[in-house]
Short mmCIF file of C-alpha atoms in Angstrom, two decimals:
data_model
loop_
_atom_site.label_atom_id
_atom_site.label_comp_id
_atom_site.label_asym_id
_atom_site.label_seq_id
_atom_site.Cartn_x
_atom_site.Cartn_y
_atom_site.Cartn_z
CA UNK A 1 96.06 104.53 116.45
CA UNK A 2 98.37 101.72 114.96
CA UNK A 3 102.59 102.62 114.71
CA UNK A 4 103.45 104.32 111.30
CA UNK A 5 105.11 101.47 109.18
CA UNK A 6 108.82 102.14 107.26
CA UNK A 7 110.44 99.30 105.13
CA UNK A 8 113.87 100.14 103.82
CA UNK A 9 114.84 98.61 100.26
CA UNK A 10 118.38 99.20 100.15
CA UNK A 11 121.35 96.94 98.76
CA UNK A 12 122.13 94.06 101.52
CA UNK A 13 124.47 91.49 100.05
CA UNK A 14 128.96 92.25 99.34
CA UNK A 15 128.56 94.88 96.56
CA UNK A 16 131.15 95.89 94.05
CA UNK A 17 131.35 99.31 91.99
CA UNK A 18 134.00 101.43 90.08
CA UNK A 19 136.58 99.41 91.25
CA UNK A 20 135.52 99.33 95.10
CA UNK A 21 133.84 96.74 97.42
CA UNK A 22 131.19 96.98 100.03
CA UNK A 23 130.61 94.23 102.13
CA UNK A 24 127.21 92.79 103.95
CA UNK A 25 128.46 93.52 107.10
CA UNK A 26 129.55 97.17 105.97
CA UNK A 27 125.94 97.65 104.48
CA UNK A 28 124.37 96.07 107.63
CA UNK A 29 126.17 98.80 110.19
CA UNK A 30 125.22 101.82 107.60
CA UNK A 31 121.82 100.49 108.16
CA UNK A 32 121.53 100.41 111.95
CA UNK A 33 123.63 102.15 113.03
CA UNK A 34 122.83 104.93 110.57
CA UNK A 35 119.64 104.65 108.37
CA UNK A 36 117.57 103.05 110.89
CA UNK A 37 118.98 105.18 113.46
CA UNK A 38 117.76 108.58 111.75
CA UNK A 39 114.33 107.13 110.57
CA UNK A 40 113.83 106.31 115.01
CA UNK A 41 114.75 109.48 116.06
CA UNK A 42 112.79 111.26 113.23
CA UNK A 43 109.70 109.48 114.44
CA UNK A 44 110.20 107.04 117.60
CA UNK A 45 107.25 105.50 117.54
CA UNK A 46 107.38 103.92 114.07
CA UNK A 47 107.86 99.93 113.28
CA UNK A 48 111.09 100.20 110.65
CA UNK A 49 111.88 96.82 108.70
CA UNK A 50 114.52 96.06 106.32
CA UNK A 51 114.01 92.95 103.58
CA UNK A 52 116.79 90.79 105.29
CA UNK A 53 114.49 90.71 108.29
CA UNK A 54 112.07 89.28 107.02
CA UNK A 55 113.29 86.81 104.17
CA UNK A 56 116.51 85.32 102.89
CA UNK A 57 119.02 87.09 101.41
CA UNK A 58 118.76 87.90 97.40
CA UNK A 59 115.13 86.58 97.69
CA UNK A 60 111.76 88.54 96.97
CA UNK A 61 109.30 86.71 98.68
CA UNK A 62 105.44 87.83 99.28
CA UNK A 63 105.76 89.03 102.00
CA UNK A 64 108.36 91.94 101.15
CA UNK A 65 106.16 92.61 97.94
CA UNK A 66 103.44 93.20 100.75
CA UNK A 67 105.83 95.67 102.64
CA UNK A 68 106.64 97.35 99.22
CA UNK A 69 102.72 97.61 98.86
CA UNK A 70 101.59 98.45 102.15
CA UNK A 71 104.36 100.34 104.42
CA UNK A 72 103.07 104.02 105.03
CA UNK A 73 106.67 104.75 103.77
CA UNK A 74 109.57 103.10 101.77
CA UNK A 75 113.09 104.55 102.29
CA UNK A 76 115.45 103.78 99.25
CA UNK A 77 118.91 103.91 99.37
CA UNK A 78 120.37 103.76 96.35
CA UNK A 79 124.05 104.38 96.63
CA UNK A 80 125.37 101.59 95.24
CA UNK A 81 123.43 100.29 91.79
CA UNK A 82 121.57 97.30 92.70
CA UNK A 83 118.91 95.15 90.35
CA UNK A 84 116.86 94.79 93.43
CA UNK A 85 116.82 98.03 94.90
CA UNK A 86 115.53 99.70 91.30
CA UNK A 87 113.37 96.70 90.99
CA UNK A 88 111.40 97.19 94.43
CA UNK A 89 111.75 101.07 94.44
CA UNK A 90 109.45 100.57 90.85
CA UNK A 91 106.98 98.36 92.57
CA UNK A 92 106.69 101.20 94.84
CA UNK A 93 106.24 104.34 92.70
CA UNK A 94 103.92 101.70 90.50
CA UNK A 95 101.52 101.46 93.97
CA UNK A 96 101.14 104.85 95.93
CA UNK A 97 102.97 107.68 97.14
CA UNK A 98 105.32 107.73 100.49
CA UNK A 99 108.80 106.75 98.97
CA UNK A 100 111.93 108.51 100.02
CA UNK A 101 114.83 108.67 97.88
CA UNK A 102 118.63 108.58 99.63
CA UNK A 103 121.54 108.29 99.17
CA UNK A 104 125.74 108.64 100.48
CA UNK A 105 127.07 112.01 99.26
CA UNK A 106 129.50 110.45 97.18
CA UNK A 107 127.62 108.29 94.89
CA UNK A 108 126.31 108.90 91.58
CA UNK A 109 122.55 109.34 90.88
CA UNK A 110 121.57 107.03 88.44
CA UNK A 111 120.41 108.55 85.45
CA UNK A 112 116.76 107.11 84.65
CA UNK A 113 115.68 108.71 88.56
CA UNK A 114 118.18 111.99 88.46
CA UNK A 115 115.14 113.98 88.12
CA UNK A 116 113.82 113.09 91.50
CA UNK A 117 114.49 114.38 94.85
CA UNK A 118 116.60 112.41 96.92
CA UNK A 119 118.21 113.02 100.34
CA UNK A 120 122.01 113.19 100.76
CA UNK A 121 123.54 111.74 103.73
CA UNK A 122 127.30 111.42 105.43
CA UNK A 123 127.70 108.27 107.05
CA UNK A 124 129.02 110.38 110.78
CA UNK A 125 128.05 111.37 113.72
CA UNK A 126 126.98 114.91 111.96
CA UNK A 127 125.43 113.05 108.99
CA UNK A 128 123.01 110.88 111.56
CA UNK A 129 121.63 114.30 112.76
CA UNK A 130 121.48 115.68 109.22
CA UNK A 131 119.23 112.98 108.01
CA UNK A 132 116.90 112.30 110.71
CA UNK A 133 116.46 116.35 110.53
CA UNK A 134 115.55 115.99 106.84
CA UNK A 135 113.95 112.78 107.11
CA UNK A 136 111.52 114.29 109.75
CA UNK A 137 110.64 117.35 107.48
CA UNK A 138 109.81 114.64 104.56
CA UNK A 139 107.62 112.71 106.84
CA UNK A 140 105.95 115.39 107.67
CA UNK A 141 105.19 116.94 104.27
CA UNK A 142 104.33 113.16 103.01
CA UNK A 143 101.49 113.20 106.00
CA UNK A 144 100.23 116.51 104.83
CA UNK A 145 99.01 115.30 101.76
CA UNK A 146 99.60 111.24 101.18
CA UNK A 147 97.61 110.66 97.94
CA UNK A 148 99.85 113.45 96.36
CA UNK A 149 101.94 111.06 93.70
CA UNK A 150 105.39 111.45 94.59
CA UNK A 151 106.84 110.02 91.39
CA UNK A 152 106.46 110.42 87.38
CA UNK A 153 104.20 107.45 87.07
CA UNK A 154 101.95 108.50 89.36
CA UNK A 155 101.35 111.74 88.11
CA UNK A 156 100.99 110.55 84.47
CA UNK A 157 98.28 108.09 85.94
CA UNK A 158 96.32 110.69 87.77
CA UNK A 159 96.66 112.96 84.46
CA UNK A 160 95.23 110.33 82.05
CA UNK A 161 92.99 109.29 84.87
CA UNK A 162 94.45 106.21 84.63
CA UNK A 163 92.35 103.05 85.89
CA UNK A 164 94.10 100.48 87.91
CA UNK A 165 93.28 96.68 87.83
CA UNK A 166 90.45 96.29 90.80
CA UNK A 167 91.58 93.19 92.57
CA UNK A 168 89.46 94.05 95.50
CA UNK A 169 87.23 90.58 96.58
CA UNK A 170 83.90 91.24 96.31
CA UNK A 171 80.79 90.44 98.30
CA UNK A 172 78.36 87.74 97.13
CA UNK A 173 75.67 89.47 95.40
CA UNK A 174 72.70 87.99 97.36
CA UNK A 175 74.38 90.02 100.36
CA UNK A 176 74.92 93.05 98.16
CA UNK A 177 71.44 92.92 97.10
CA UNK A 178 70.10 92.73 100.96
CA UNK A 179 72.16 95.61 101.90
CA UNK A 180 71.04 97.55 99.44
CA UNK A 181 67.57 96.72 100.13
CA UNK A 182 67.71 97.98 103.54
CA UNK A 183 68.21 101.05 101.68
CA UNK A 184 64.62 101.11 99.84
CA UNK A 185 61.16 100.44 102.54
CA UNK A 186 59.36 99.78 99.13
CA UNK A 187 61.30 97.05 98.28
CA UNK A 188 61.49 95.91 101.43
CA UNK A 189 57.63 95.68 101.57
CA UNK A 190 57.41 93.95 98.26
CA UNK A 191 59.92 91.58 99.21
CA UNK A 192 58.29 90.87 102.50
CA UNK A 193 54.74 90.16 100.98
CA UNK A 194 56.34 87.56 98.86
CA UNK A 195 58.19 85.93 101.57
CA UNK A 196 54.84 85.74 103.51
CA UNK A 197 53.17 84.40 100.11
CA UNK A 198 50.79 87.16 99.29
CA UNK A 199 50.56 88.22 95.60
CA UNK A 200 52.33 90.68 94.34
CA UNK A 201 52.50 92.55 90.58
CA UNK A 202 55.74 91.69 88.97
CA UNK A 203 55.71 94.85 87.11
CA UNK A 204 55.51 96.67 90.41
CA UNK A 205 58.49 94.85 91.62
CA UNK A 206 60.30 95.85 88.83
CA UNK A 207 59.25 99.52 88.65
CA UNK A 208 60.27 99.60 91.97
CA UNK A 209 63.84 98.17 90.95
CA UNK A 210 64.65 100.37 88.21
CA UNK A 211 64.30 103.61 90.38
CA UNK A 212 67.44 102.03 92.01
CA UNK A 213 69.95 100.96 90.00
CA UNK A 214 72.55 100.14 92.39
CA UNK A 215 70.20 97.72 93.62
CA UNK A 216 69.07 96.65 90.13
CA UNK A 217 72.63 95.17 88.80
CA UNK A 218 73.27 93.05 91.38
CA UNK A 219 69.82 91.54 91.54
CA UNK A 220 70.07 90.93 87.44
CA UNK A 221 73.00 89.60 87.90
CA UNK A 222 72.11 86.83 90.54
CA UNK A 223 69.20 86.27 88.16
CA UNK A 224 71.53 85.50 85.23
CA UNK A 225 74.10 83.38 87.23
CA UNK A 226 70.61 81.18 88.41
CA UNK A 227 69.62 80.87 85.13
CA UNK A 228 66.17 82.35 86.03
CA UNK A 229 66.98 85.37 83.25
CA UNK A 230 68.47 84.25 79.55
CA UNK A 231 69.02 87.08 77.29
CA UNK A 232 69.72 84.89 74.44
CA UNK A 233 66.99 83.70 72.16
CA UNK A 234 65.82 80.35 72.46
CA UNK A 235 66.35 77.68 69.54
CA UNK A 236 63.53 76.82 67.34
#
């Protein structure tokens, strides 16, 4: 069984708010020292990745859209209010469940995500134990039950039954077609007969295919992207 995945979106470069600045280097010693440090000894075993690791700073390349897509969890911090953080942290709760809202005691909850749970933490020795503590009871309720949405958007989309775009590649339809044949003997045996050139009844062939219609759509379909079926009249 693969490592559990973890990518933390979280503010990176200097930042400056109500009259107080943060620098990188501050932000980058909250994060391992601290963040990092509580998601390891929550759950040792899982592969933890912030966005400066794996692109330059300020950018949002493909491959931390992929991380924002794919990680089993996202961990946002969002103590400080940063276009990027909000950005990616709506990517998220726009994909699946298995985000994790935190933030420093002392900051503000924004007020478009006040109405969502969020862990506090104390950047100390004390606050290090509290949230690995709290961030190993959250993993564990998220493993309980992952497809449970975790955010407003997902539960409006499972109310309305929303559909998603399918963006899924599919498989040629000659090899959809085969596969499903394997599924029928009596197509299979019709099939065959015309491979080895004995005469078979159309109409059989196509009684045969409309008692399976999951092997009828693809096979129409091949025969319309051949050209060998036209549905629209002919010209006089």
């Amino acid at each position: 069984m693969s490592n559990k995945t973890c990518f933390v979106v979280m503010a990176i470069g200097d930042q400056h708010h109500n009259g107080q600045a943060v620098t990188a280097e501050d932000l980058k010693s909250r994060y391992d020292n601290l963040i990092k440090e509580a998601i390891l000894k929550a759950r040792p075993n899982i592969e933890v990745t912030r966005a400066d690791e794996v692109s330059a700073m300020g950018t949002i390349t493909t491959d931390i859209v992929q991380r924002i897509m794919y990680s089993d969890y996202i961990i946002a911090d969002v103590s400080y209010p940063n276009p990027n953080v909000f950005y990616e942290l709506g990517l998220r709760h726009a994909c699946r469940p298995g985000t994790i809202i935190i933030k420093d005691k002392d900051a503000k909850v924004p007020f478009d995500i006040a109405s969502l749970r969020y862990i506090e933490y104390e950047n100390s020795t004390q606050g290090l134990k509290d949230l690995s503590s709290k961030l190993l009871q959250t993993f564990d309720s998220l493993d309980k039950d992952n497809s449970r949405p975790d955010n407003h958007f997902l539960e409006v989309a499972k109310l309305t039954s929303f559909k998603f775009p399918e963006f899924s590649k599919e498989e040629p339809l000659e090899l959809q077609i085969m596969m499903s044949l394997l599924q029928s003997p009596e197509l299979i045996d019709l099939f065959s007969k015309q491979q080895r050139g004995e005469a078979t009844d159309p109409i059989e062939v196509i009684r045969a295919l409309s008692t399976h219609p999951h092997i009828l759509e693809p096979f129409l379909k091949l025969m319309l992207q051949s050209g060998e079926l036209n549905l629209l009249p002919s010209k006089p």
